[in-house]
Amino acid sequence: NAGVTQTPKFRILKIGQSMTLQCTQDMNHNYMYWYRQDPGMGLKLIYYSVGAGITDKGEVPNGYNVSRSTTEDFPLRLELAAPSQTSVYFCASSIDGRSYGYTFGSGTRLTVV
Amino acid sequence: DQQVKQNSPSLSVQEGRISILNCDYTNSMFDYFLWYKKYPAEGPTFLISISSIKDKNEDGRFTVFLNKSAKHLSLHIVPSQPGDSAVYFCAASHTYSGAGSYQLTFGKGTKLSVIP
């Protein structure tokens, strides 16, 4: 029962570098989401996907890109990292986003210096 | 513009007593509400939910109450246990958000400490 797996758990990036945060789920969920959580704040939606090949922007998409080539994987790409992207990133999936809520991964703590 | 508000950053309760966590929302389109629990260095875990057609939902020690007219919901934990110590997030969604994606809008969270 892996659920939602995120890698890496921690990462330090220099300003201007790029990286991909990996997210994979083994529950055959169609819906997948990327959220970020800044200190003392709630989770804010970056991007979401309602199925393979379909993605859309959330509340805070600037500086990020996503792709969804398979049901299982939903990687988040950071291009030209900036200090404002220092945050904890959570990937989540859901079967319907309603009755059963989301299943979250354990998060990636990213620091941009 | 914060659509889901948790105005108490923290709450301390004695073991065995009731914990009441509160949440207010401003978007009248929200029709589904959820509570998540989060331990340090872990992702949030789904706890309990309620549809806007109900005013109460129970699951063991956890009960969520919804007052639509006041745009207010609360989570009651009875009896509180030390293992309940965590950050609790209130979240809300509406059917027509983002092409049926059921995006969740989260509050900032309330840190609950249950004192033995």
Tab-separated table of C-alpha atoms in Angstrom:
chain	number	residue	atom	x	y	z
A	1	ASN	CA	0.000	0.000	0.000
A	2	ALA	CA	2.311	2.769	-1.194
A	3	GLY	CA	-0.424	5.375	-1.776
A	4	VAL	CA	1.138	8.628	-2.988
A	5	THR	CA	4.931	8.698	-3.167
A	6	GLN	CA	6.909	11.916	-3.487
A	7	THR	CA	10.610	12.270	-4.177
A	8	PRO	CA	12.871	13.809	-3.079
A	9	LYS	CA	11.936	14.549	0.541
A	10	PHE	CA	14.358	17.440	0.819
A	11	ARG	CA	16.212	19.579	-1.689
A	12	ILE	CA	18.264	22.751	-1.696
A	13	LEU	CA	18.402	24.641	-4.989
A	14	LYS	CA	20.366	27.670	-6.026
A	15	ILE	CA	18.545	30.610	-7.591
A	16	GLY	CA	18.050	29.976	-11.304
A	17	GLN	CA	18.398	26.196	-11.116
A	18	SER	CA	15.650	23.858	-12.253
A	19	MET	CA	14.311	20.620	-10.866
A	20	THR	CA	11.453	18.173	-11.085
A	21	LEU	CA	9.483	17.013	-8.077
A	22	GLN	CA	8.258	13.496	-8.658
A	23	CYS	CA	4.845	12.185	-7.637
A	24	THR	CA	3.399	8.758	-8.280
A	25	GLN	CA	0.281	7.019	-6.995
A	26	ASP	CA	-0.747	3.385	-7.178
A	27	MET	CA	-4.466	3.754	-6.446
A	28	ASN	CA	-5.569	4.329	-10.046
A	29	HIS	CA	-6.957	7.744	-9.110
A	30	ASN	CA	-7.851	10.044	-11.963
A	31	TYR	CA	-7.542	13.267	-10.000
A	32	MET	CA	-4.117	14.518	-8.966
A	33	TYR	CA	-3.015	17.814	-7.417
A	34	TRP	CA	0.043	19.781	-6.434
A	35	TYR	CA	-0.149	22.068	-3.410
A	36	ARG	CA	2.415	24.199	-1.655
A	37	GLN	CA	2.387	25.122	1.988
A	38	ASP	CA	4.255	28.173	3.237
A	39	PRO	CA	4.947	28.589	6.982
A	40	GLY	CA	1.791	29.451	8.927
A	41	MET	CA	-0.329	29.258	5.810
A	42	GLY	CA	-2.825	26.852	4.363
A	43	LEU	CA	-2.174	24.762	1.302
A	44	LYS	CA	-2.429	26.551	-2.017
A	45	LEU	CA	-3.174	24.754	-5.273
A	46	ILE	CA	-0.487	25.001	-7.944
A	47	TYR	CA	-1.747	22.661	-10.682
A	48	TYR	CA	-4.196	19.833	-10.978
A	49	SER	CA	-5.088	17.049	-13.391
A	50	VAL	CA	-8.390	15.269	-13.943
A	51	GLY	CA	-6.836	12.461	-15.970
A	52	ALA	CA	-3.912	11.466	-18.152
A	53	GLY	CA	-3.184	14.176	-20.709
A	54	ILE	CA	-5.336	16.807	-18.951
A	55	THR	CA	-3.863	19.457	-16.679
A	56	ASP	CA	-4.890	22.914	-15.560
A	57	LYS	CA	-3.670	25.791	-13.440
A	58	GLY	CA	-4.611	26.295	-9.836
A	59	GLU	CA	-4.301	29.376	-7.659
A	60	VAL	CA	-0.492	29.845	-7.792
A	61	PRO	CA	0.869	28.335	-11.059
A	62	ASN	CA	3.551	30.913	-11.941
A	63	GLY	CA	7.042	29.445	-12.111
A	64	TYR	CA	5.817	25.856	-12.386
A	65	ASN	CA	4.866	23.369	-15.070
A	66	VAL	CA	3.283	19.938	-14.989
A	67	SER	CA	2.611	17.002	-17.249
A	68	ARG	CA	0.420	13.925	-16.917
A	69	SER	CA	1.387	11.279	-19.425
A	70	THR	CA	0.151	8.370	-17.289
A	71	THR	CA	-2.514	7.906	-14.629
A	72	GLU	CA	0.165	7.132	-12.045
A	73	ASP	CA	2.625	9.999	-12.465
A	74	PHE	CA	2.234	13.751	-12.046
A	75	PRO	CA	5.638	15.479	-11.945
A	76	LEU	CA	6.002	19.164	-11.064
A	77	ARG	CA	8.722	21.112	-12.843
A	78	LEU	CA	10.348	24.232	-11.406
A	79	GLU	CA	12.156	26.343	-13.957
A	80	LEU	CA	14.514	29.124	-12.842
A	81	ALA	CA	14.038	28.624	-9.113
A	82	ALA	CA	13.440	31.736	-7.004
A	83	PRO	CA	13.551	32.236	-3.197
A	84	SER	CA	9.761	32.729	-3.257
A	85	GLN	CA	9.462	29.052	-4.204
A	86	THR	CA	10.926	27.973	-0.893
A	87	SER	CA	8.089	25.910	0.520
A	88	VAL	CA	6.821	22.428	1.306
A	89	TYR	CA	5.207	20.798	-1.705
A	90	PHE	CA	2.491	18.199	-1.408
A	91	CYS	CA	1.165	15.973	-4.130
A	92	ALA	CA	-2.291	14.444	-3.681
A	93	SER	CA	-4.677	12.181	-5.527
A	94	SER	CA	-8.343	11.393	-5.169
A	95	ILE	CA	-10.948	9.057	-6.544
A	96	ASP	CA	-13.619	11.733	-6.480
A	97	GLY	CA	-12.306	14.546	-4.265
A	98	ARG	CA	-15.474	14.385	-2.232
A	99	SER	CA	-16.479	11.566	0.066
A	100	TYR	CA	-13.019	10.143	0.463
A	101	GLY	CA	-11.036	13.344	0.312
A	102	TYR	CA	-7.525	13.431	-1.014
A	103	THR	CA	-4.642	11.109	-0.264
A	104	PHE	CA	-1.507	13.174	0.233
A	105	GLY	CA	2.121	12.303	-0.136
A	106	SER	CA	4.551	13.073	2.684
A	107	GLY	CA	5.851	16.218	1.009
A	108	THR	CA	9.033	17.688	-0.459
A	109	ARG	CA	10.729	20.423	1.525
A	110	LEU	CA	12.414	22.767	-0.967
A	111	THR	CA	14.768	25.591	-0.099
A	112	VAL	CA	15.972	28.033	-2.748
A	113	VAL	CA	19.101	29.975	-1.795
B	1	ASP	CA	-8.993	36.964	-0.147
B	2	GLN	CA	-9.194	34.081	2.278
B	3	GLN	CA	-12.288	32.031	1.528
B	4	VAL	CA	-11.733	29.509	4.328
B	5	LYS	CA	-10.720	30.903	7.692
B	6	GLN	CA	-9.483	29.221	10.827
B	7	ASN	CA	-9.123	32.089	13.250
B	8	SER	CA	-7.507	30.162	16.083
B	9	PRO	CA	-3.874	29.291	15.312
B	10	SER	CA	-3.668	27.048	18.367
B	11	LEU	CA	-5.768	25.284	20.965
B	12	SER	CA	-4.795	23.412	24.151
B	13	VAL	CA	-7.114	20.875	25.748
B	14	GLN	CA	-6.809	18.442	28.642
B	15	GLU	CA	-6.862	14.755	27.820
B	16	GLY	CA	-10.389	13.361	28.054
B	17	ARG	CA	-12.087	16.705	27.464
B	18	ILE	CA	-13.745	17.955	24.297
B	19	SER	CA	-11.753	19.716	21.581
B	20	ILE	CA	-13.695	22.115	19.381
B	21	LEU	CA	-12.026	23.436	16.241
B	22	ASN	CA	-13.775	26.127	14.264
B	23	CYS	CA	-13.814	27.150	10.626
B	24	ASP	CA	-15.626	29.912	8.734
B	25	TYR	CA	-16.056	30.287	4.997
B	26	THR	CA	-17.119	33.117	2.743
B	27	ASN	CA	-17.871	31.447	-0.598
B	28	SER	CA	-21.542	30.469	-0.681
B	29	MET	CA	-20.804	28.122	-3.604
B	30	PHE	CA	-18.948	25.701	-1.326
B	31	ASP	CA	-20.992	22.546	-0.932
B	32	TYR	CA	-18.569	20.054	0.545
B	33	PHE	CA	-16.358	20.425	3.580
B	34	LEU	CA	-13.540	18.318	4.908
B	35	TRP	CA	-11.191	18.185	7.865
B	36	TYR	CA	-7.608	17.027	7.594
B	37	LYS	CA	-5.121	16.200	10.305
B	38	LYS	CA	-1.402	16.773	9.834
B	39	TYR	CA	1.531	15.565	11.892
B	40	PRO	CA	4.972	17.175	11.481
B	41	ALA	CA	6.944	15.982	8.435
B	42	GLU	CA	3.918	14.117	7.090
B	43	GLY	CA	1.248	14.903	4.547
B	44	PRO	CA	-2.282	15.806	5.655
B	45	THR	CA	-4.580	12.872	6.365
B	46	PHE	CA	-8.297	12.944	5.606
B	47	LEU	CA	-10.351	12.851	8.796
B	48	ILE	CA	-14.012	13.509	8.132
B	49	SER	CA	-16.246	15.294	5.649
B	50	ILE	CA	-19.731	16.731	5.369
B	51	SER	CA	-21.964	17.636	2.484
B	52	SER	CA	-23.936	20.869	2.538
B	53	ILE	CA	-27.181	18.899	2.562
B	54	LYS	CA	-26.367	17.707	6.074
B	55	ASP	CA	-25.730	19.571	9.296
B	56	LYS	CA	-23.895	16.846	11.179
B	57	ASN	CA	-21.643	13.897	10.464
B	58	GLU	CA	-20.111	11.539	13.008
B	59	ASP	CA	-17.244	9.105	12.828
B	60	GLY	CA	-16.241	7.619	16.145
B	61	ARG	CA	-14.817	10.345	18.369
B	62	PHE	CA	-15.052	12.935	15.595
B	63	THR	CA	-18.147	14.947	14.728
B	64	VAL	CA	-18.399	17.764	12.233
B	65	PHE	CA	-21.217	20.300	12.462
B	66	LEU	CA	-22.221	22.593	9.620
B	67	ASN	CA	-24.215	25.812	10.019
B	68	LYS	CA	-24.863	27.003	6.491
B	69	SER	CA	-26.648	30.182	7.455
B	70	ALA	CA	-23.636	31.273	9.498
B	71	LYS	CA	-21.149	29.793	6.993
B	72	HIS	CA	-19.509	28.042	9.877
B	73	LEU	CA	-18.380	24.536	10.616
B	74	SER	CA	-16.771	22.949	13.609
B	75	LEU	CA	-14.981	19.723	14.439
B	76	HIS	CA	-15.610	18.153	17.834
B	77	ILE	CA	-13.257	15.543	19.232
B	78	VAL	CA	-14.576	13.651	22.240
B	79	PRO	CA	-12.744	12.494	24.270
B	80	SER	CA	-9.481	14.137	23.252
B	81	GLN	CA	-6.373	11.988	23.362
B	82	PRO	CA	-2.668	12.927	23.302
B	83	GLY	CA	-2.368	11.266	19.881
B	84	ASP	CA	-4.821	13.854	18.551
B	85	SER	CA	-2.148	16.527	18.944
B	86	ALA	CA	-1.597	17.767	15.383
B	87	VAL	CA	-2.479	20.591	13.031
B	88	TYR	CA	-6.062	20.424	11.773
B	89	PHE	CA	-6.993	21.936	8.430
B	90	CYS	CA	-10.471	22.803	7.312
B	91	ALA	CA	-11.063	22.565	3.556
B	92	ALA	CA	-13.948	23.263	1.205
B	93	SER	CA	-14.890	22.577	-2.394
B	94	HIS	CA	-17.728	23.249	-4.783
B	95	THR	CA	-19.045	21.133	-7.590
B	96	TYR	CA	-18.283	23.550	-10.363
B	97	SER	CA	-14.700	24.383	-9.443
B	98	GLY	CA	-12.311	23.730	-12.294
B	99	ALA	CA	-14.215	21.431	-14.622
B	100	GLY	CA	-15.274	18.997	-11.947
B	101	SER	CA	-11.844	18.762	-10.390
B	102	TYR	CA	-13.207	19.304	-6.866
B	103	GLN	CA	-10.324	21.517	-5.953
B	104	LEU	CA	-9.992	22.062	-2.256
B	105	THR	CA	-9.498	25.450	-0.651
B	106	PHE	CA	-7.746	25.143	2.699
B	107	GLY	CA	-7.698	27.209	5.851
B	108	LYS	CA	-4.413	28.035	7.585
B	109	GLY	CA	-4.836	25.331	10.196
B	110	THR	CA	-5.222	25.108	13.964
B	111	LYS	CA	-2.565	23.421	16.059
B	112	LEU	CA	-4.218	21.246	18.686
B	113	SER	CA	-2.267	20.210	21.763
B	114	VAL	CA	-3.843	17.604	24.018
B	115	ILE	CA	-2.244	17.700	27.434
B	116	PRO	CA	-2.008	14.376	29.331
